[in-house]
CSV table of C-alpha atoms in Angstrom, one decimal:
chain,number,residue,atom,x,y,z
A,1,MET,CA,111.0,-35.9,63.0
A,2,ALA,CA,111.5,-39.5,64.1
A,3,ILE,CA,108.8,-42.0,62.7
A,4,THR,CA,107.1,-43.6,65.6
A,5,SER,CA,106.4,-47.5,65.1
A,6,LYS,CA,102.7,-47.0,66.6
A,7,PRO,CA,100.7,-43.8,66.8
A,8,GLU,CA,99.6,-43.2,70.3
A,9,ILE,CA,96.1,-44.2,71.1
A,10,GLN,CA,93.8,-41.8,69.7
A,11,PRO,CA,91.1,-40.0,71.4
A,12,GLU,CA,87.5,-41.6,71.0
A,13,GLN,CA,86.0,-38.4,69.5
A,14,LEU,CA,88.4,-38.5,66.5
A,15,ASN,CA,87.3,-40.6,63.4
A,16,ILE,CA,90.4,-42.7,63.8
A,17,GLU,CA,90.7,-46.6,63.8
A,18,THR,CA,94.0,-48.8,63.8
A,19,VAL,CA,94.7,-52.4,63.3
A,20,ALA,CA,98.3,-53.7,63.9
A,21,TRP,CA,100.3,-56.9,63.2
A,22,GLY,CA,104.0,-57.0,64.4
A,23,ASP,CA,105.4,-53.7,64.2
A,24,LEU,CA,103.0,-52.7,61.0
A,25,VAL,CA,100.2,-50.2,61.9
A,26,TRP,CA,97.3,-49.4,59.4
A,27,THR,CA,95.7,-46.3,60.5
A,28,ASN,CA,92.2,-45.6,59.0
A,29,ILE,CA,90.1,-42.2,59.0
A,30,ILE,CA,86.8,-42.1,57.7
A,31,LYS,CA,85.3,-38.8,56.9
A,32,PRO,CA,88.4,-36.8,57.8
A,33,THR,CA,88.1,-33.2,59.6
A,34,ASN,CA,90.9,-30.8,60.4
A,35,ARG,CA,91.1,-32.5,64.0
A,36,GLU,CA,92.2,-35.7,62.1
A,37,MET,CA,94.6,-33.8,60.0
A,38,GLU,CA,96.2,-31.9,63.0
A,39,TYR,CA,96.7,-35.4,64.6
A,40,LEU,CA,98.3,-36.8,61.8
A,41,GLY,CA,100.7,-33.6,61.6
A,42,LYS,CA,101.7,-34.3,65.2
A,43,HIS,CA,102.4,-38.1,65.1
A,44,PHE,CA,103.6,-38.6,61.4
A,45,PRO,CA,106.3,-36.8,59.2
A,46,PHE,CA,103.5,-35.7,56.6
A,47,HIS,CA,103.8,-32.8,54.5
A,48,PRO,CA,101.3,-30.1,55.4
A,49,LEU,CA,100.3,-30.0,51.7
A,50,ASP,CA,99.4,-33.6,51.6
A,51,LEU,CA,97.4,-33.2,54.6
A,52,ASP,CA,95.4,-30.4,52.9
A,53,ASP,CA,95.0,-32.8,50.0
A,54,CYS,CA,93.2,-35.1,52.0
A,55,LEU,CA,90.2,-32.8,53.0
A,56,SER,CA,90.2,-31.6,49.2
A,57,ARG,CA,87.7,-33.4,47.0
A,58,LYS,CA,88.9,-32.0,43.6
A,59,GLN,CA,92.4,-33.7,43.6
A,60,ARG,CA,93.5,-35.7,40.8
A,61,PRO,CA,95.3,-39.1,41.2
A,62,LYS,CA,98.8,-38.7,41.8
A,63,ILE,CA,102.0,-39.8,43.6
A,64,ASP,CA,104.2,-37.8,45.6
A,65,VAL,CA,107.6,-39.5,46.8
A,66,TYR,CA,109.2,-38.4,49.9
A,67,GLN,CA,112.4,-39.8,51.8
A,68,ASP,CA,110.7,-41.2,54.7
A,69,TYR,CA,107.0,-42.2,52.9
A,70,LEU,CA,105.0,-42.2,49.9
A,71,PHE,CA,101.7,-40.4,49.2
A,72,PHE,CA,99.3,-41.1,46.5
A,73,ILE,CA,95.6,-40.6,45.8
A,74,PHE,CA,93.4,-42.8,43.6
A,75,HIS,CA,89.9,-42.7,42.7
A,76,PHE,CA,87.1,-44.8,42.3
A,77,SER,CA,83.4,-44.9,41.2
A,78,VAL,CA,80.2,-44.7,43.1
A,79,PHE,CA,77.1,-45.9,41.0
A,80,ASN,CA,73.7,-45.0,42.0
A,81,ARG,CA,71.4,-47.9,41.0
A,82,GLU,CA,68.1,-45.8,41.1
A,83,THR,CA,69.5,-43.0,38.9
A,84,ARG,CA,72.1,-44.7,37.0
A,85,VAL,CA,74.4,-42.0,37.6
A,86,SER,CA,78.1,-42.3,38.6
A,87,THR,CA,80.2,-40.1,40.7
A,88,HIS,CA,83.7,-40.3,41.7
A,89,ASP,CA,85.3,-40.2,45.2
A,90,GLN,CA,89.0,-40.5,46.4
A,91,VAL,CA,91.2,-42.3,48.6
A,92,ALA,CA,94.5,-40.9,50.3
A,93,VAL,CA,97.2,-43.3,51.1
A,94,PHE,CA,100.3,-42.8,53.1
A,95,VAL,CA,102.8,-45.4,53.2
A,96,GLY,CA,105.9,-45.8,55.3
A,97,ASP,CA,108.2,-48.5,56.6
A,98,ASN,CA,106.2,-49.6,59.5
A,99,TYR,CA,102.7,-47.8,58.9
A,100,LEU,CA,100.0,-47.4,56.4
A,101,VAL,CA,97.6,-44.5,56.8
A,102,THR,CA,94.3,-44.4,54.6
A,103,VAL,CA,92.0,-41.4,54.4
A,104,HIS,CA,88.7,-41.6,52.6
A,105,SER,CA,85.0,-40.9,52.9
A,106,GLY,CA,84.0,-44.3,53.6
A,107,ALA,CA,81.9,-44.7,50.4
A,108,LEU,CA,84.7,-47.3,49.1
A,109,LYS,CA,82.8,-50.4,50.6
A,110,THR,CA,85.3,-52.8,49.9
A,111,LEU,CA,88.1,-50.8,51.8
A,112,VAL,CA,85.9,-50.4,54.9
A,113,LYS,CA,85.0,-54.0,54.7
A,114,PHE,CA,88.6,-55.1,54.1
A,115,PHE,CA,89.6,-53.1,57.2
A,116,ARG,CA,86.9,-54.8,59.4
A,117,GLU,CA,88.2,-58.2,58.0
A,118,CYS,CA,91.7,-57.3,59.4
A,119,GLN,CA,90.3,-56.1,62.7
A,120,ILE,CA,88.3,-59.2,63.4
A,121,ASP,CA,90.1,-62.0,61.4
A,122,GLU,CA,93.6,-62.6,62.6
A,123,GLU,CA,94.4,-64.9,59.5
A,124,ALA,CA,93.3,-62.3,57.2
A,125,ARG,CA,95.6,-59.8,59.4
A,126,LYS,CA,98.5,-62.0,59.0
A,127,GLU,CA,98.1,-62.6,55.4
A,128,SER,CA,97.9,-59.0,54.5
A,129,PHE,CA,100.2,-57.4,57.0
A,130,SER,CA,103.2,-60.0,57.1
A,131,HIS,CA,104.9,-58.7,53.7
A,132,GLY,CA,105.1,-55.0,54.6
A,133,SER,CA,103.1,-51.9,54.0
A,134,GLY,CA,103.5,-51.9,50.4
A,135,PHE,CA,101.8,-55.6,50.0
A,136,LEU,CA,99.0,-54.2,52.3
A,137,VAL,CA,98.7,-51.5,49.5
A,138,TYR,CA,98.6,-53.9,46.8
A,139,ARG,CA,95.7,-55.7,48.7
A,140,ILE,CA,93.7,-52.4,48.9
A,141,LEU,CA,94.2,-51.8,45.1
A,142,ASP,CA,93.4,-55.2,44.3
A,143,ARG,CA,90.1,-55.2,46.1
A,144,ALA,CA,89.0,-51.8,45.0
A,145,VAL,CA,89.8,-52.7,41.2
A,146,ASP,CA,87.8,-56.0,41.5
A,147,ALA,CA,85.0,-54.0,43.1
A,148,TYR,CA,84.7,-52.1,39.8
A,149,PHE,CA,83.4,-55.2,37.8
A,150,PRO,CA,79.9,-55.3,39.0
A,151,ILE,CA,79.8,-51.5,38.2
A,152,LEU,CA,81.1,-52.5,34.8
A,153,ASP,CA,78.4,-55.3,34.2
A,154,LYS,CA,75.8,-52.8,35.1
A,155,ILE,CA,76.9,-50.4,32.5
A,156,LEU,CA,77.1,-53.3,29.8
A,157,SER,CA,73.8,-54.4,30.8
A,158,TRP,CA,72.3,-51.0,30.4
A,159,ALA,CA,74.1,-50.8,27.1
A,160,GLU,CA,72.3,-54.0,26.0
A,161,GLU,CA,69.0,-52.5,27.0
A,162,VAL,CA,69.8,-49.2,24.8
A,163,GLU,CA,70.6,-51.5,21.9
A,164,ASP,CA,67.5,-53.4,21.8
A,165,ARG,CA,65.8,-50.1,21.4
A,166,ALA,CA,68.2,-48.3,19.2
A,167,PHE,CA,67.3,-50.2,16.3
A,168,ASP,CA,63.6,-49.7,16.9
A,169,GLU,CA,62.5,-46.8,15.0
A,170,ASN,CA,59.5,-46.2,16.9
A,171,ALA,CA,61.5,-45.9,20.3
A,172,GLU,CA,62.9,-42.6,21.7
A,173,ILE,CA,66.1,-43.2,23.6
A,174,ALA,CA,67.7,-40.1,23.0
A,175,GLN,CA,67.5,-39.2,26.7
A,176,GLU,CA,68.7,-42.5,28.1
A,177,LEU,CA,71.3,-42.8,25.3
A,178,ALA,CA,72.7,-39.3,26.6
A,179,SER,CA,72.6,-40.4,30.1
A,180,LEU,CA,74.5,-43.9,29.4
A,181,ARG,CA,77.2,-41.9,27.1
A,182,ARG,CA,77.5,-39.2,30.2
A,183,ASP,CA,78.2,-42.3,32.8
A,184,VAL,CA,80.7,-43.9,30.4
A,185,ILE,CA,82.6,-40.7,30.1
A,186,THR,CA,82.4,-40.3,33.8
A,187,GLN,CA,83.8,-43.7,34.1
A,188,ARG,CA,86.6,-43.3,31.8
A,189,ARG,CA,87.6,-40.0,33.7
A,190,ILE,CA,87.8,-42.1,37.0
A,191,MET,CA,89.5,-45.3,35.8
A,192,PHE,CA,92.1,-44.1,33.3
A,193,PRO,CA,94.0,-41.7,35.5
A,194,SER,CA,93.7,-44.4,38.5
A,195,ARG,CA,95.3,-46.9,36.1
A,196,ASN,CA,98.1,-44.5,35.4
A,197,VAL,CA,99.0,-44.3,39.2
A,198,ILE,CA,98.8,-47.9,39.5
A,199,VAL,CA,101.2,-48.2,36.9
A,200,GLU,CA,103.7,-45.8,38.5
A,201,LEU,CA,103.2,-47.3,41.7
A,202,GLU,CA,104.8,-50.4,41.6
A,203,PRO,CA,108.5,-49.6,41.4
A,204,LYS,CA,108.0,-46.9,44.1
A,205,LEU,CA,106.2,-49.4,46.5
A,206,LYS,CA,109.3,-52.0,46.0
A,207,ARG,CA,111.1,-50.5,49.1
A,208,PHE,CA,108.1,-51.1,51.4
A,209,ILE,CA,107.5,-54.8,50.4
A,210,LYS,CA,109.4,-57.6,51.8
A,211,ILE,CA,108.7,-59.9,48.8
A,212,ASP,CA,108.4,-59.8,45.0
A,213,ILE,CA,105.0,-59.1,43.9
A,214,SER,CA,105.7,-58.6,40.2
A,215,VAL,CA,103.1,-61.5,39.5
A,216,TYR,CA,100.5,-60.1,41.7
A,217,TYR,CA,100.9,-56.7,40.5
A,218,GLY,CA,100.8,-58.1,36.9
A,219,ASP,CA,97.5,-59.8,37.5
A,220,LEU,CA,96.2,-56.3,39.2
A,221,MET,CA,97.3,-54.4,36.0
A,222,ASP,CA,95.3,-57.0,33.8
A,223,HIS,CA,92.2,-56.4,35.8
A,224,ALA,CA,92.8,-52.6,35.3
A,225,ASN,CA,93.4,-52.8,31.6
A,226,LYS,CA,90.5,-54.9,31.2
A,227,ILE,CA,88.1,-52.2,32.6
A,228,CYS,CA,90.0,-49.6,30.6
A,229,ASP,CA,89.4,-51.7,27.3
A,230,THR,CA,85.8,-52.6,28.2
A,231,LEU,CA,85.1,-48.9,28.8
A,232,ASP,CA,86.7,-48.0,25.2
A,233,GLU,CA,84.7,-50.6,23.8
A,234,ALA,CA,81.7,-49.3,25.2
A,235,LYS,CA,82.2,-45.7,24.2
A,236,GLU,CA,82.7,-47.1,20.4
A,237,ILE,CA,79.4,-48.9,21.0
A,238,ILE,CA,77.5,-45.9,22.3
A,239,GLU,CA,78.7,-43.8,19.4
A,240,VAL,CA,77.3,-46.3,17.0
A,241,TYR,CA,74.0,-46.2,19.0
A,242,LYS,CA,74.1,-42.5,18.9
A,243,ASP,CA,74.5,-42.3,15.0
A,244,THR,CA,72.1,-44.9,14.6
A,245,ASP,CA,69.4,-43.1,16.7
A,246,TYR,CA,70.3,-40.0,14.6
A,247,ILE,CA,70.1,-41.7,11.2
A,248,LEU,CA,66.7,-43.3,12.2
A,249,GLY,CA,65.2,-40.0,13.7
A,250,THR,CA,66.2,-38.1,10.4
A,251,ASP,CA,64.7,-40.8,8.2
A,252,ARG,CA,61.6,-40.5,10.5
A,253,MET,CA,61.4,-36.8,10.0
A,254,ASN,CA,62.1,-37.0,6.0
A,255,ARG,CA,59.4,-39.4,5.7
A,256,VAL,CA,56.9,-37.2,7.6
A,257,MET,CA,58.0,-34.2,5.5
A,258,ARG,CA,57.7,-36.3,2.3
A,259,VAL,CA,54.1,-37.0,3.2
A,260,LEU,CA,53.3,-33.5,4.1
A,261,THR,CA,55.2,-32.1,0.9
A,262,ILE,CA,52.9,-34.6,-1.1
A,263,LEU,CA,49.8,-33.5,0.6
A,264,SER,CA,50.4,-30.1,0.1
A,265,THR,CA,51.5,-30.5,-3.6
A,266,ILE,CA,48.0,-32.5,-4.2
A,267,LEU,CA,46.2,-30.0,-2.5
A,268,LEU,CA,47.7,-27.0,-4.3
A,269,PRO,CA,45.2,-27.3,-7.4
A,270,PHE,CA,42.6,-27.3,-4.9
A,271,LEU,CA,43.8,-24.1,-3.4
A,272,ILE,CA,44.5,-22.5,-6.9
A,273,VAL,CA,41.0,-23.2,-8.4
A,274,SER,CA,39.2,-22.2,-5.3
A,275,SER,CA,40.9,-19.2,-4.9
A,276,ILE,CA,40.3,-18.0,-8.5
A,277,TYR,CA,36.5,-18.6,-8.1
A,278,GLY,CA,36.8,-16.7,-4.9
A,279,MET,CA,37.7,-13.7,-6.7
A,280,ASN,CA,35.0,-11.1,-7.0
A,281,VAL,CA,34.8,-11.2,-10.9
A,282,ILE,CA,32.5,-12.7,-13.4
A,283,LEU,CA,33.6,-16.3,-14.1
A,284,PRO,CA,32.3,-19.2,-16.2
A,285,GLY,CA,29.8,-20.7,-13.8
A,286,GLY,CA,30.1,-18.0,-11.3
A,287,ASN,CA,27.4,-15.9,-9.5
A,288,ASP,CA,25.7,-15.0,-12.8
A,289,ARG,CA,24.8,-18.6,-13.5
A,290,THR,CA,21.9,-20.4,-11.8
A,291,ASP,CA,23.4,-23.8,-12.1
A,292,SER,CA,25.5,-23.4,-9.0
A,293,TYR,CA,25.5,-27.4,-8.5
A,294,ILE,CA,26.8,-28.0,-11.7
A,295,THR,CA,29.4,-25.4,-11.5
A,296,PHE,CA,30.7,-27.1,-8.0
A,297,ALA,CA,30.7,-30.6,-9.4
A,298,ILE,CA,32.7,-29.4,-12.5
A,299,LEU,CA,35.2,-27.7,-10.1
A,300,ILE,CA,35.5,-30.7,-7.8
A,301,LEU,CA,36.1,-32.8,-11.0
A,302,ILE,CA,38.8,-30.5,-12.3
A,303,MET,CA,40.5,-30.4,-9.0
A,304,SER,CA,40.3,-34.1,-8.9
A,305,LEU,CA,41.6,-35.0,-12.2
A,306,ILE,CA,44.7,-32.8,-11.4
A,307,GLY,CA,45.4,-34.3,-8.0
A,308,ILE,CA,44.8,-37.8,-9.5
A,309,GLY,CA,47.5,-36.9,-12.2
A,310,MET,CA,49.9,-35.7,-9.7
A,311,ILE,CA,49.5,-38.9,-7.5
A,312,PHE,CA,50.0,-40.8,-10.8
A,313,LEU,CA,53.3,-38.8,-11.5
A,314,PHE,CA,54.5,-39.4,-8.1
A,315,ARG,CA,54.1,-43.0,-8.4
A,316,ARG,CA,56.0,-43.2,-11.5
A,317,LYS,CA,59.0,-41.3,-10.2
A,318,ARG,CA,58.6,-43.6,-7.1
A,319,TRP,CA,58.3,-40.7,-4.7
A,320,ILE,CA,55.6,-42.4,-3.1
């Protein structure tokens, strides 16, 4: 099938927008359906399996290389500020000699904003389109990676809040710590595979780029590596917080158990003496005597002396 330099004007009912500069056309599809995929199948030489992958939300980041085009998928993070829970979404990209097709849900705001800039700003369109479709892909990835830093800052700020409470023995942070740990794991699951795709993408994009972008790509990889290194560091810090919370929690429980054990031991002679005199038998100072108050005082004195002696023993052994 021959590659057309520009797709035909798409019907208004389709979620398809285009922007062009010279012979390069960027086709952007937000919230794709089967109709948009049928349109792409008729106007571009895309493999049906790739079109199916665009509709799937469970695809891992990957790169497929074909004779006429390059197809890849990368993930990005969507952070909910209220719940502080991150989810992932994906962008599917088709790269050809004179076209670029992006398929996504619209959740990646930087991509939506960049497309709008290219539509309304001729200078931005010229700067991004003049070096080929591969350079346009680089601009998209660069903005997507840079947009990750505010999310990373929020995670680090959250970690600092947890740190202030992690070493407070009276604070209960197990639930918050578990949520933070889950979010960092989610971010790692998003970013690490996407970084691998970016690494593999550079040599495969060269045939679609008119200039040498090694320096640009090196800067992009530095940013991606920085994000991954920061996530690794956050993971290690959270493990320290988790261990600290566990140790402090165990220490609190041990202190409570120590107090309860001491109280139980001190009360033990009271229970023994009272149980003995609770027996239905004749005992010294029992029911056969009339001086019940004197007997009661003697019992209290005996039990108190035993209890005081046990406290003194515990103090000498530094148990209390």
